[in-house]
PDB file of N, CA and C in Angstrom:
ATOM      1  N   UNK Z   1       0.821  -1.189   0.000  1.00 66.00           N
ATOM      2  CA  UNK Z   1       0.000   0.000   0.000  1.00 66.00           C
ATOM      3  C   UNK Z   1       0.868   1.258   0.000  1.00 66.00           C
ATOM      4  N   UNK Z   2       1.841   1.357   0.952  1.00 73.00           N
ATOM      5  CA  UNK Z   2       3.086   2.499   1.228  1.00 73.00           C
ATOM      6  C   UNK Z   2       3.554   2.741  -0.229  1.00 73.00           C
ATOM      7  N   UNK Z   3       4.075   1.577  -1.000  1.00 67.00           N
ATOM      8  CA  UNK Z   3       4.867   1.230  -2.321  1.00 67.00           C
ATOM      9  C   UNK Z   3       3.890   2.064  -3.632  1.00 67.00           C
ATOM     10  N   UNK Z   4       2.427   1.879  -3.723  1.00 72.00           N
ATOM     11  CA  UNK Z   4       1.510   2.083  -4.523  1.00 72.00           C
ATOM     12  C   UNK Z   4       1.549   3.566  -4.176  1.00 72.00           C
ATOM     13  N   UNK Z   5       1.463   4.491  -2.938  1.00 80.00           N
ATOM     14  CA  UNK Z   5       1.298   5.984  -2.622  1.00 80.00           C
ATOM     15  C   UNK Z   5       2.219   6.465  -2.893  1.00 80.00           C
ATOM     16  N   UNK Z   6       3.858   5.543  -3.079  1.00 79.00           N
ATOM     17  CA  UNK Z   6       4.789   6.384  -3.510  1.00 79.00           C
ATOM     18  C   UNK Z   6       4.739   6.393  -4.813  1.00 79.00           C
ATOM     19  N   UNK Z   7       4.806   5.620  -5.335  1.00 79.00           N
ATOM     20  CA  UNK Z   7       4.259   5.349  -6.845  1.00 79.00           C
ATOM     21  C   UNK Z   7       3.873   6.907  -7.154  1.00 79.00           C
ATOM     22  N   UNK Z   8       2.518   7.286  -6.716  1.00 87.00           N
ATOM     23  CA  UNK Z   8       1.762   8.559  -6.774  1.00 87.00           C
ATOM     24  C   UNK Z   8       2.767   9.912  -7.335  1.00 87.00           C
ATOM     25  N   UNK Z   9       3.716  10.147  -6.304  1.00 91.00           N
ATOM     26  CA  UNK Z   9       4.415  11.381  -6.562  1.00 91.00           C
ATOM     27  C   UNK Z   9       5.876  10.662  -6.762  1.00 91.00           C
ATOM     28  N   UNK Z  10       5.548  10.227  -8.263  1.00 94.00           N
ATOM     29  CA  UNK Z  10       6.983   9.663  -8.616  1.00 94.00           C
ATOM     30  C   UNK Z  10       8.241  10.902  -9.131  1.00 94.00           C
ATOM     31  N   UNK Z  11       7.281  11.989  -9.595  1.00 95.00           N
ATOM     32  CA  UNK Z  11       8.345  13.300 -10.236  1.00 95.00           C
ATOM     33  C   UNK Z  11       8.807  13.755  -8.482  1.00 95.00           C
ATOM     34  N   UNK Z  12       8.161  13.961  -7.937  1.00 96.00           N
ATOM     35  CA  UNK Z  12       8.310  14.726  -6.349  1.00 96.00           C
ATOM     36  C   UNK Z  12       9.582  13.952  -5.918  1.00 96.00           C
ATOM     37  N   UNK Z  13       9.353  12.416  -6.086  1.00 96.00           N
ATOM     38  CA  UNK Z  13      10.341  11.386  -5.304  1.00 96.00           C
ATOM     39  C   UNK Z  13      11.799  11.440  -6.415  1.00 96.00           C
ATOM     40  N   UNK Z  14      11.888  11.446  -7.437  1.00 97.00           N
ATOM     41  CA  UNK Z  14      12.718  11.417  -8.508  1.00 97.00           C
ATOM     42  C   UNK Z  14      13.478  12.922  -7.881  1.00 97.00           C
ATOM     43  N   UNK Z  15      12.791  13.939  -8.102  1.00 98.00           N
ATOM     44  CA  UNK Z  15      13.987  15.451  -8.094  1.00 98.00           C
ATOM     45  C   UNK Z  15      14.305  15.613  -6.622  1.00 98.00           C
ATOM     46  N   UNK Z  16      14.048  14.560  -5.272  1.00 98.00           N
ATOM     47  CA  UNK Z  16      14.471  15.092  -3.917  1.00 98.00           C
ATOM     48  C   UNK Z  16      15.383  13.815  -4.243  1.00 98.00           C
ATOM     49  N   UNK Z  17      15.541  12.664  -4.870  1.00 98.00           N
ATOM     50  CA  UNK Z  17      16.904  11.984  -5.034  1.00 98.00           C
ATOM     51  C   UNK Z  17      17.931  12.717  -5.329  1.00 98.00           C
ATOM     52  N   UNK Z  18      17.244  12.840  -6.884  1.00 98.00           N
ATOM     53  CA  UNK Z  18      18.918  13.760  -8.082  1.00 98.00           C
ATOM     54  C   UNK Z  18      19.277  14.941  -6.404  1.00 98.00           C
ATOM     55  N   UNK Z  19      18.353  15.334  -6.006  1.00 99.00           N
ATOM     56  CA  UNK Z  19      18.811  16.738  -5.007  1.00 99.00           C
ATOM     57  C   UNK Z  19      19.863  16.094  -3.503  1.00 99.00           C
ATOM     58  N   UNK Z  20      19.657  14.737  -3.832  1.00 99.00           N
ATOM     59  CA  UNK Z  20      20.562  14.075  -2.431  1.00 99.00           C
ATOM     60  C   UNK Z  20      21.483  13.587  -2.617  1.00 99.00           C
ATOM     61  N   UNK Z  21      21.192  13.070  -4.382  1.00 99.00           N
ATOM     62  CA  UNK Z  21      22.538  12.311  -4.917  1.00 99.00           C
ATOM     63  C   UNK Z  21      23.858  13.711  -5.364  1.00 99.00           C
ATOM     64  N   UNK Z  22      23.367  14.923  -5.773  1.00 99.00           N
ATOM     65  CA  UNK Z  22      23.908  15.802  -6.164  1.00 99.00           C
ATOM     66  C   UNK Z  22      25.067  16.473  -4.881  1.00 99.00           C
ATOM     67  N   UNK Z  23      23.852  16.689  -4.066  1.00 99.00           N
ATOM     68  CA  UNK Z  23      24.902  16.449  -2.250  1.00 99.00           C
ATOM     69  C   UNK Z  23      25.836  15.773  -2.037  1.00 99.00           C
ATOM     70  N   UNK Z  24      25.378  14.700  -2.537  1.00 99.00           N
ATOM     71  CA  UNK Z  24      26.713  13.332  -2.198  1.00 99.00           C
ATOM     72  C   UNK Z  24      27.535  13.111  -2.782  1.00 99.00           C
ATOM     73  N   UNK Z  25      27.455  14.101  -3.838  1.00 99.00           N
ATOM     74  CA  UNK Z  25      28.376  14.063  -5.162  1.00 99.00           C
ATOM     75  C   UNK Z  25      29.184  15.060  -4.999  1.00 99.00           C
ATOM     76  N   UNK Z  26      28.735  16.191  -4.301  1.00 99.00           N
ATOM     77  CA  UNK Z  26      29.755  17.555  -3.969  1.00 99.00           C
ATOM     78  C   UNK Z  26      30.428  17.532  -2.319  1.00 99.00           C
ATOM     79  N   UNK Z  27      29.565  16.962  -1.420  1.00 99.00           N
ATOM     80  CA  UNK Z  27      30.366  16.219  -0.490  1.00 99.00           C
ATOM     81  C   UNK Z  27      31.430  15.474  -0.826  1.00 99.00           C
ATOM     82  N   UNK Z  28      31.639  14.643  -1.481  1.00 98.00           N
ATOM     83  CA  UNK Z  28      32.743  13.739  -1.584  1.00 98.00           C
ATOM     84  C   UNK Z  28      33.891  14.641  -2.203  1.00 98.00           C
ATOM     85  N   UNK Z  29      33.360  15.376  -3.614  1.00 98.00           N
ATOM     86  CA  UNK Z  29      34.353  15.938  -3.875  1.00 98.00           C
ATOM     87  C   UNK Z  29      34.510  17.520  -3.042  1.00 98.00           C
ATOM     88  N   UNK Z  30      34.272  17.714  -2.218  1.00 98.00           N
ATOM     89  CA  UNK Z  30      34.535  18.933  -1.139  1.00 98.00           C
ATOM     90  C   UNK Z  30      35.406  18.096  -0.165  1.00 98.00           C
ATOM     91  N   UNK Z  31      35.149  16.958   0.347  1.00 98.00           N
ATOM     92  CA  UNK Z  31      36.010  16.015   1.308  1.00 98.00           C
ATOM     93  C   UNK Z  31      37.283  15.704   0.043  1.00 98.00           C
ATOM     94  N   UNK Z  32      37.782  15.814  -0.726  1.00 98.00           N
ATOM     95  CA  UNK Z  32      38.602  15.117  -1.439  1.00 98.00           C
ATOM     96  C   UNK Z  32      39.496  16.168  -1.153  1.00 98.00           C
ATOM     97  N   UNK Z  33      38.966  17.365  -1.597  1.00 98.00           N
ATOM     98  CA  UNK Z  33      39.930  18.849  -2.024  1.00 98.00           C
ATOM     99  C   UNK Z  33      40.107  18.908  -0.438  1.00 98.00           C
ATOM    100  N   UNK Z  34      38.852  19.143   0.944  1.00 98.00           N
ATOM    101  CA  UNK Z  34      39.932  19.273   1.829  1.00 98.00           C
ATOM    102  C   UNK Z  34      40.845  18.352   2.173  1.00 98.00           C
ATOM    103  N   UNK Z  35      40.598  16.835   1.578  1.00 97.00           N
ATOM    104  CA  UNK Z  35      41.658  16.150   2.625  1.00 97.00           C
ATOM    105  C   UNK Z  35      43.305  16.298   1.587  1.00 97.00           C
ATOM    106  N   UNK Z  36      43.385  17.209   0.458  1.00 97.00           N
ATOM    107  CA  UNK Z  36      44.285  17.559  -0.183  1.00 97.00           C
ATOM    108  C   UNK Z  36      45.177  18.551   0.085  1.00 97.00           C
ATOM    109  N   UNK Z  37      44.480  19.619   0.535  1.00 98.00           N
ATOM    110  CA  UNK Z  37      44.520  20.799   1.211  1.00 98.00           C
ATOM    111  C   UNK Z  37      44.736  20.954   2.763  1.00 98.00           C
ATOM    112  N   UNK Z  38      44.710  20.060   3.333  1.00 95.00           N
ATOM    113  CA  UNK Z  38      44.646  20.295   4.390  1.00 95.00           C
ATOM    114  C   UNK Z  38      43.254  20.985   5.441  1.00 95.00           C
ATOM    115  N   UNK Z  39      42.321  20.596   5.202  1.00 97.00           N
ATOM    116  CA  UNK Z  39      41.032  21.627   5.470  1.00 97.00           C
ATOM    117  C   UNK Z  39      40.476  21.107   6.169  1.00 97.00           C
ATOM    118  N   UNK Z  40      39.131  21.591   7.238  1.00 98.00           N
ATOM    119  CA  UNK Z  40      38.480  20.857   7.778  1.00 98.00           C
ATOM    120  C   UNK Z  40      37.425  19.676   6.548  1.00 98.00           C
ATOM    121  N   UNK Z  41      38.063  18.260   7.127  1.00 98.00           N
ATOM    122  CA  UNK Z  41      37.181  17.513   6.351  1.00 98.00           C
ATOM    123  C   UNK Z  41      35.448  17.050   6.487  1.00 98.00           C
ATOM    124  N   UNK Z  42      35.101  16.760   5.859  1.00 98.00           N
ATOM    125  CA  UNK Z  42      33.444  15.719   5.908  1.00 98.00           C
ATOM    126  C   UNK Z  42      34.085  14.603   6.661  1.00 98.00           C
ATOM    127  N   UNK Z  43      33.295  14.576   8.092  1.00 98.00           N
ATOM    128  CA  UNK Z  43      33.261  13.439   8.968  1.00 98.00           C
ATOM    129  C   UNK Z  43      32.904  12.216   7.961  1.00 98.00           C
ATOM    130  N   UNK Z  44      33.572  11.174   7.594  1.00 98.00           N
ATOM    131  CA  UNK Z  44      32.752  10.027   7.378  1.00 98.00           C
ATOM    132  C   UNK Z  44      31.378   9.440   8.141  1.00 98.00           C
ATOM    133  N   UNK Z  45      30.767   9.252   8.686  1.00 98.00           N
ATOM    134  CA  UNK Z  45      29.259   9.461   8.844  1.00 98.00           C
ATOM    135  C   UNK Z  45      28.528  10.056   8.323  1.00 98.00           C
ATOM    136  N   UNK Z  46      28.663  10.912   7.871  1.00 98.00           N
ATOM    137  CA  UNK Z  46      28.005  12.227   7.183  1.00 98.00           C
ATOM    138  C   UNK Z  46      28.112  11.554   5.390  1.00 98.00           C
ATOM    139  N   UNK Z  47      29.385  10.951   5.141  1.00 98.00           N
ATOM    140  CA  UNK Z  47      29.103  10.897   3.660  1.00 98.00           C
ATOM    141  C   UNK Z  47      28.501   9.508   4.139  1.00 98.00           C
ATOM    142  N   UNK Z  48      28.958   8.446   4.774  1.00 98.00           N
ATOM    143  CA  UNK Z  48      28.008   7.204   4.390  1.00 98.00           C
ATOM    144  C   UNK Z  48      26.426   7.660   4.807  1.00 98.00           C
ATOM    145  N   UNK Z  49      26.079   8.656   5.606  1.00 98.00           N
ATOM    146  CA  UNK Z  49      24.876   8.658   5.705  1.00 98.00           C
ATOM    147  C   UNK Z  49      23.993   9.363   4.597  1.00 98.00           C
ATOM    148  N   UNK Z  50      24.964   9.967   3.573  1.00 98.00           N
ATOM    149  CA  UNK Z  50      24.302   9.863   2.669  1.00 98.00           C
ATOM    150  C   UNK Z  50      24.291   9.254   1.257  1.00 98.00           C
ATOM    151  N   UNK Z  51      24.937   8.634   1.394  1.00 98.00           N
ATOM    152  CA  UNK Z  51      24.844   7.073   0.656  1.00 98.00           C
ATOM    153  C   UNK Z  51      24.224   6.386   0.891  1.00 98.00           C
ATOM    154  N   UNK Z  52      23.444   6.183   2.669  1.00 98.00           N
ATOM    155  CA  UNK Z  52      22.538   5.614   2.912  1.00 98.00           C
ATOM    156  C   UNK Z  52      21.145   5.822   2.562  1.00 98.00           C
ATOM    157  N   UNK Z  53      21.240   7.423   2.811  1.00 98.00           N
ATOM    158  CA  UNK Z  53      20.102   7.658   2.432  1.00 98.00           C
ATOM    159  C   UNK Z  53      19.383   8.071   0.938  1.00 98.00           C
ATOM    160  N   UNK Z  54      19.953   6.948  -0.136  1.00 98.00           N
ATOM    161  CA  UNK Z  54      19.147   7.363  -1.221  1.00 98.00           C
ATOM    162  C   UNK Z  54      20.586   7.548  -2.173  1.00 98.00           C
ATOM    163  N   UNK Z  55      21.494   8.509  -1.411  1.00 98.00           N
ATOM    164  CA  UNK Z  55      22.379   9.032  -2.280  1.00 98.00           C
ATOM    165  C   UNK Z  55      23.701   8.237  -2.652  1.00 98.00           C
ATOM    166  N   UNK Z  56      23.093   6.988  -2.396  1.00 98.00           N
ATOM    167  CA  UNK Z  56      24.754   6.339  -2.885  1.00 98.00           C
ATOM    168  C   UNK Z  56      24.718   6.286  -4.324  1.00 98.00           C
ATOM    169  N   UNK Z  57      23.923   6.393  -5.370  1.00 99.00           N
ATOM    170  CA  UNK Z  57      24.878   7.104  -7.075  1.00 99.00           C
ATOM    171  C   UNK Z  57      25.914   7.918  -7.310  1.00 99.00           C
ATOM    172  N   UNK Z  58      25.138   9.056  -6.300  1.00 99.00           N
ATOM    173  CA  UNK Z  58      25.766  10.347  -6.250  1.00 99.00           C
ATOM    174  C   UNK Z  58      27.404  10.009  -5.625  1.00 99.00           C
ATOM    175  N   UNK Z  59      27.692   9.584  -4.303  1.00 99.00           N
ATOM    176  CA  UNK Z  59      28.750   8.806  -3.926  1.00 99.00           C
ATOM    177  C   UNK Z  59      29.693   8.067  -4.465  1.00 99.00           C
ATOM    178  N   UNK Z  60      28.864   7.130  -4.908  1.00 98.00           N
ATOM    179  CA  UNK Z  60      29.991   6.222  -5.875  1.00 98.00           C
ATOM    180  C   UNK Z  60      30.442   6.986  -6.962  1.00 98.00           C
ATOM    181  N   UNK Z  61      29.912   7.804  -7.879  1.00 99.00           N
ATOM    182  CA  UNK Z  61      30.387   8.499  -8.899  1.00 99.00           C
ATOM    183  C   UNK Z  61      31.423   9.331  -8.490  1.00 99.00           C
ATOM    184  N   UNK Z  62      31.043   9.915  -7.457  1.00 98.00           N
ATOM    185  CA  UNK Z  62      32.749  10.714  -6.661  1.00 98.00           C
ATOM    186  C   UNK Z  62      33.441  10.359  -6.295  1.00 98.00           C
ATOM    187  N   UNK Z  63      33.236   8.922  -5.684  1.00 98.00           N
ATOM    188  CA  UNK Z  63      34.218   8.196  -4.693  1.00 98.00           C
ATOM    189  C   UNK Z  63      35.449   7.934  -5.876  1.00 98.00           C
ATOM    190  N   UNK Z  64      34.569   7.451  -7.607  1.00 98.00           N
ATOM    191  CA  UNK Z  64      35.495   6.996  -8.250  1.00 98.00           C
ATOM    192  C   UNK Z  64      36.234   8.285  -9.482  1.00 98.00           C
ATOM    193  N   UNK Z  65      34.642   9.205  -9.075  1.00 98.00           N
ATOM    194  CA  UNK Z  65      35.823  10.306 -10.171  1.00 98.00           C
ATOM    195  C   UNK Z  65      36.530  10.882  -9.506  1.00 98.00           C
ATOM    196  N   UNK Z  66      36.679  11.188  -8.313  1.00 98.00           N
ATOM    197  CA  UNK Z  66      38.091  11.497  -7.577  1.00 98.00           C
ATOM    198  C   UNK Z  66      38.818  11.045  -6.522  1.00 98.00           C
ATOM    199  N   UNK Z  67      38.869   9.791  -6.697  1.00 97.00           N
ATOM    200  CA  UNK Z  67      39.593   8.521  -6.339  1.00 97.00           C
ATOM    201  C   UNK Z  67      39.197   9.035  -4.791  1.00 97.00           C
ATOM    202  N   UNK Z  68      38.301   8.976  -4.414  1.00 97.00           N
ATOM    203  CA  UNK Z  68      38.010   9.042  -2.846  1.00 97.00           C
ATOM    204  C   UNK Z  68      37.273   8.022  -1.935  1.00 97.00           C
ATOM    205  N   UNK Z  69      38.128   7.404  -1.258  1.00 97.00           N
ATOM    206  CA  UNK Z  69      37.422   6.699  -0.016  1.00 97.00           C
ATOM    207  C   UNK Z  69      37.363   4.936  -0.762  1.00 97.00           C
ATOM    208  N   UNK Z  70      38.287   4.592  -2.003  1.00 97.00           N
ATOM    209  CA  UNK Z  70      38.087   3.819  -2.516  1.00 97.00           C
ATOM    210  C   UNK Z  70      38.536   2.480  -2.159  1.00 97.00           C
ATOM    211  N   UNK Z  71      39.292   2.863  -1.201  1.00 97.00           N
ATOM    212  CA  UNK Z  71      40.369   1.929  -0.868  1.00 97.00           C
ATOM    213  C   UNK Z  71      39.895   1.510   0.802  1.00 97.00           C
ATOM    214  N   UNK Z  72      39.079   2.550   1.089  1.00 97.00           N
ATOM    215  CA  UNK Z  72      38.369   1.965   2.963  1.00 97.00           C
ATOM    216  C   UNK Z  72      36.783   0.761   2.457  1.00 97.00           C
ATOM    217  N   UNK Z  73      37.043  -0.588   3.470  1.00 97.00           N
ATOM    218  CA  UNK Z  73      36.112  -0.897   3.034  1.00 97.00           C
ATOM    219  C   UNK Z  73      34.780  -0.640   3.449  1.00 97.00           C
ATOM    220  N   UNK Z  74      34.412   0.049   4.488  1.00 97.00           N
ATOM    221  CA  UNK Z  74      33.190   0.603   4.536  1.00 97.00           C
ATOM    222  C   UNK Z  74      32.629   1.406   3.236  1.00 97.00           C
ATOM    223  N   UNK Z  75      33.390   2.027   2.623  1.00 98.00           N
ATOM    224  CA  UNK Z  75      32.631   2.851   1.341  1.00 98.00           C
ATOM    225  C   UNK Z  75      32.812   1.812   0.438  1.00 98.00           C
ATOM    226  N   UNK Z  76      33.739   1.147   0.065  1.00 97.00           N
ATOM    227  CA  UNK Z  76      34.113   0.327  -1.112  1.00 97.00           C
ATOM    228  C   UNK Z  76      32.585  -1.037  -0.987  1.00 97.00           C
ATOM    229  N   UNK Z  77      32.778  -1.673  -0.330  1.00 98.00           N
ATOM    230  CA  UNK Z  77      31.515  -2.238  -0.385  1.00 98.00           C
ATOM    231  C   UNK Z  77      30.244  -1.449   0.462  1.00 98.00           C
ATOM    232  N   UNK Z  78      30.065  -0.717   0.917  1.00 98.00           N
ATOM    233  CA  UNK Z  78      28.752  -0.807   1.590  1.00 98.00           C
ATOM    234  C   UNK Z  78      28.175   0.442   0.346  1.00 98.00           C
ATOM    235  N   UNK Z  79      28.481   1.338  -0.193  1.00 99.00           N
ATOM    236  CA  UNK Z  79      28.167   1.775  -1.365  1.00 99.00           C
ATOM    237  C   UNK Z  79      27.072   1.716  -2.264  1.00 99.00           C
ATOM    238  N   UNK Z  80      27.777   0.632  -2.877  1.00 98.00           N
ATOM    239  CA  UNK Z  80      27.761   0.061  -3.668  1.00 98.00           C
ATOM    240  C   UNK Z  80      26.170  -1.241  -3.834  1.00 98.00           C
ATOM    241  N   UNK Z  81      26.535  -1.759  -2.230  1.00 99.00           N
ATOM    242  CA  UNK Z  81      25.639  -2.534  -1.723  1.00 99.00           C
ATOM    243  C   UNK Z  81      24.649  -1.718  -1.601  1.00 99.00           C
ATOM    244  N   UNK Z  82      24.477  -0.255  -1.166  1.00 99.00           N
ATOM    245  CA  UNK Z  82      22.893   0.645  -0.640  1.00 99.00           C
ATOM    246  C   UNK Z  82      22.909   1.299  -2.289  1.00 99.00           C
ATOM    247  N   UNK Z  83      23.504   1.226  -3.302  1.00 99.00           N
ATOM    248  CA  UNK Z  83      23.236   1.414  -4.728  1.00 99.00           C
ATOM    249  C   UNK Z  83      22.489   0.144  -4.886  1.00 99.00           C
ATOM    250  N   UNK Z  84      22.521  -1.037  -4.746  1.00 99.00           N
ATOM    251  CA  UNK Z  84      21.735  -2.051  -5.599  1.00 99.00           C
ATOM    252  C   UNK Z  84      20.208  -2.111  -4.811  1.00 99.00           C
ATOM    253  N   UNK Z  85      20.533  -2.108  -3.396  1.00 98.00           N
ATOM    254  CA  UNK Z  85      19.313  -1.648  -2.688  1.00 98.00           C
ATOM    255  C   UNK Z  85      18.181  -1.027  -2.861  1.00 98.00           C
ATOM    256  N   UNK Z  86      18.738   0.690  -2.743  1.00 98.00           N
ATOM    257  CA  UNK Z  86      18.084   1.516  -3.257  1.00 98.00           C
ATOM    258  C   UNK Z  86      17.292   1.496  -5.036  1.00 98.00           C
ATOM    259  N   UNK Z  87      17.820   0.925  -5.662  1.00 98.00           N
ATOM    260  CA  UNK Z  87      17.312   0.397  -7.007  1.00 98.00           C
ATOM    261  C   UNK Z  87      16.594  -0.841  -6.985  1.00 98.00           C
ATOM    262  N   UNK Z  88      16.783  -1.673  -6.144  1.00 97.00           N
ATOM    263  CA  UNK Z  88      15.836  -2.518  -5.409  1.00 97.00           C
ATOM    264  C   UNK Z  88      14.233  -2.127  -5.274  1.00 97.00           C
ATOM    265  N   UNK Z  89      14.038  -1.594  -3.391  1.00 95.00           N
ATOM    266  CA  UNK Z  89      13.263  -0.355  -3.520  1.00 95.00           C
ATOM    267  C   UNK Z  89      12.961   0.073  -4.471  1.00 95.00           C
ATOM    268  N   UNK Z  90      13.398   0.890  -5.474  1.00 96.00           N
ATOM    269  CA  UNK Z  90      12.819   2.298  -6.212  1.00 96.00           C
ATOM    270  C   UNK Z  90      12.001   1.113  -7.262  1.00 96.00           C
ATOM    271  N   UNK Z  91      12.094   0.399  -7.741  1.00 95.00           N
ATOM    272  CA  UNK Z  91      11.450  -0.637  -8.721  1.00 95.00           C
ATOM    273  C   UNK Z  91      10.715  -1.030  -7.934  1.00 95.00           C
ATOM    274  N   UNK Z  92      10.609  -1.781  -6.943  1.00 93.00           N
ATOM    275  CA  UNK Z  92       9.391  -2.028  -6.370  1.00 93.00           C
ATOM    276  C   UNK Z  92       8.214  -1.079  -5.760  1.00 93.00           C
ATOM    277  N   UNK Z  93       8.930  -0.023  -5.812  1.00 91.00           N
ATOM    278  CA  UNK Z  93       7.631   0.877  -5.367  1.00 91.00           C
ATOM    279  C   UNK Z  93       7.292   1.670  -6.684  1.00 91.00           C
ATOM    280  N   UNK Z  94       7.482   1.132  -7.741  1.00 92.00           N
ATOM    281  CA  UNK Z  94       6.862   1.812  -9.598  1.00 92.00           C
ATOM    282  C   UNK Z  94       8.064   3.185  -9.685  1.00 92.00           C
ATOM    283  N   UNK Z  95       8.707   3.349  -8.899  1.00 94.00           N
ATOM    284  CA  UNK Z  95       9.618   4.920  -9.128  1.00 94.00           C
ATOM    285  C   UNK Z  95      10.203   5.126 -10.547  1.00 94.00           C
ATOM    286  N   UNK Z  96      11.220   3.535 -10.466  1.00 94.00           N
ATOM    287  CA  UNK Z  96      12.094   3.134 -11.751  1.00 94.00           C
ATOM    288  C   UNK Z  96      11.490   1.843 -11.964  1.00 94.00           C
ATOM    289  N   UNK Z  97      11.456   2.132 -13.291  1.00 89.00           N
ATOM    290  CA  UNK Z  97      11.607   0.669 -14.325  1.00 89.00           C
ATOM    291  C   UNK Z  97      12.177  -0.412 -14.555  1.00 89.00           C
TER     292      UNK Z  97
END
């Protein structure tokens, strides 16, 4: 029933992803440049939590376009794993195809 109501506002649910994955995509690369620089970095919690939440595309695409976090295995597999998930989910509730 939950799955069928999200269904409903599939454009609503689609542009607050791209808007979390886009986060997770400038997080990573904002954590890359400071940990280059020397800067205050993005706590890790903060980026897996948003990988958790929805935004692990956005993540993995940074992790690998600027070689970040590729080599710890908490990001290297758990990622990756809340990417197949989340596409899991999103098909079963009609989001994606």
């Amino acid at each position: 029933m939950l799955l069928t109501q999200l269904a409903a506002h599939k454009d609503e649910i689609i542009a607050v992803l791209a808007a979390i994955n886009i986060v997770a995509f400038c997080l990573c690369a904002y954590d890359k440049s400071a940990a280059m620089s020397k800067k205050l970095r993005v706590p890790e919690k903060i980026l897996l939590a948003f990988a958790i939440a929805f935004g692990s595309a956005g993540m993995l695409v940074g992790m690998y376009l600027f070689r970040h976090k590729t080599r710890k295995p908490v990001f290297f597999i758990t990622v990756p794993v809340m990417l197949v998930l989340h596409a899991i989910v999103l098909y079963k509730a009609g989001i994606i195809s």
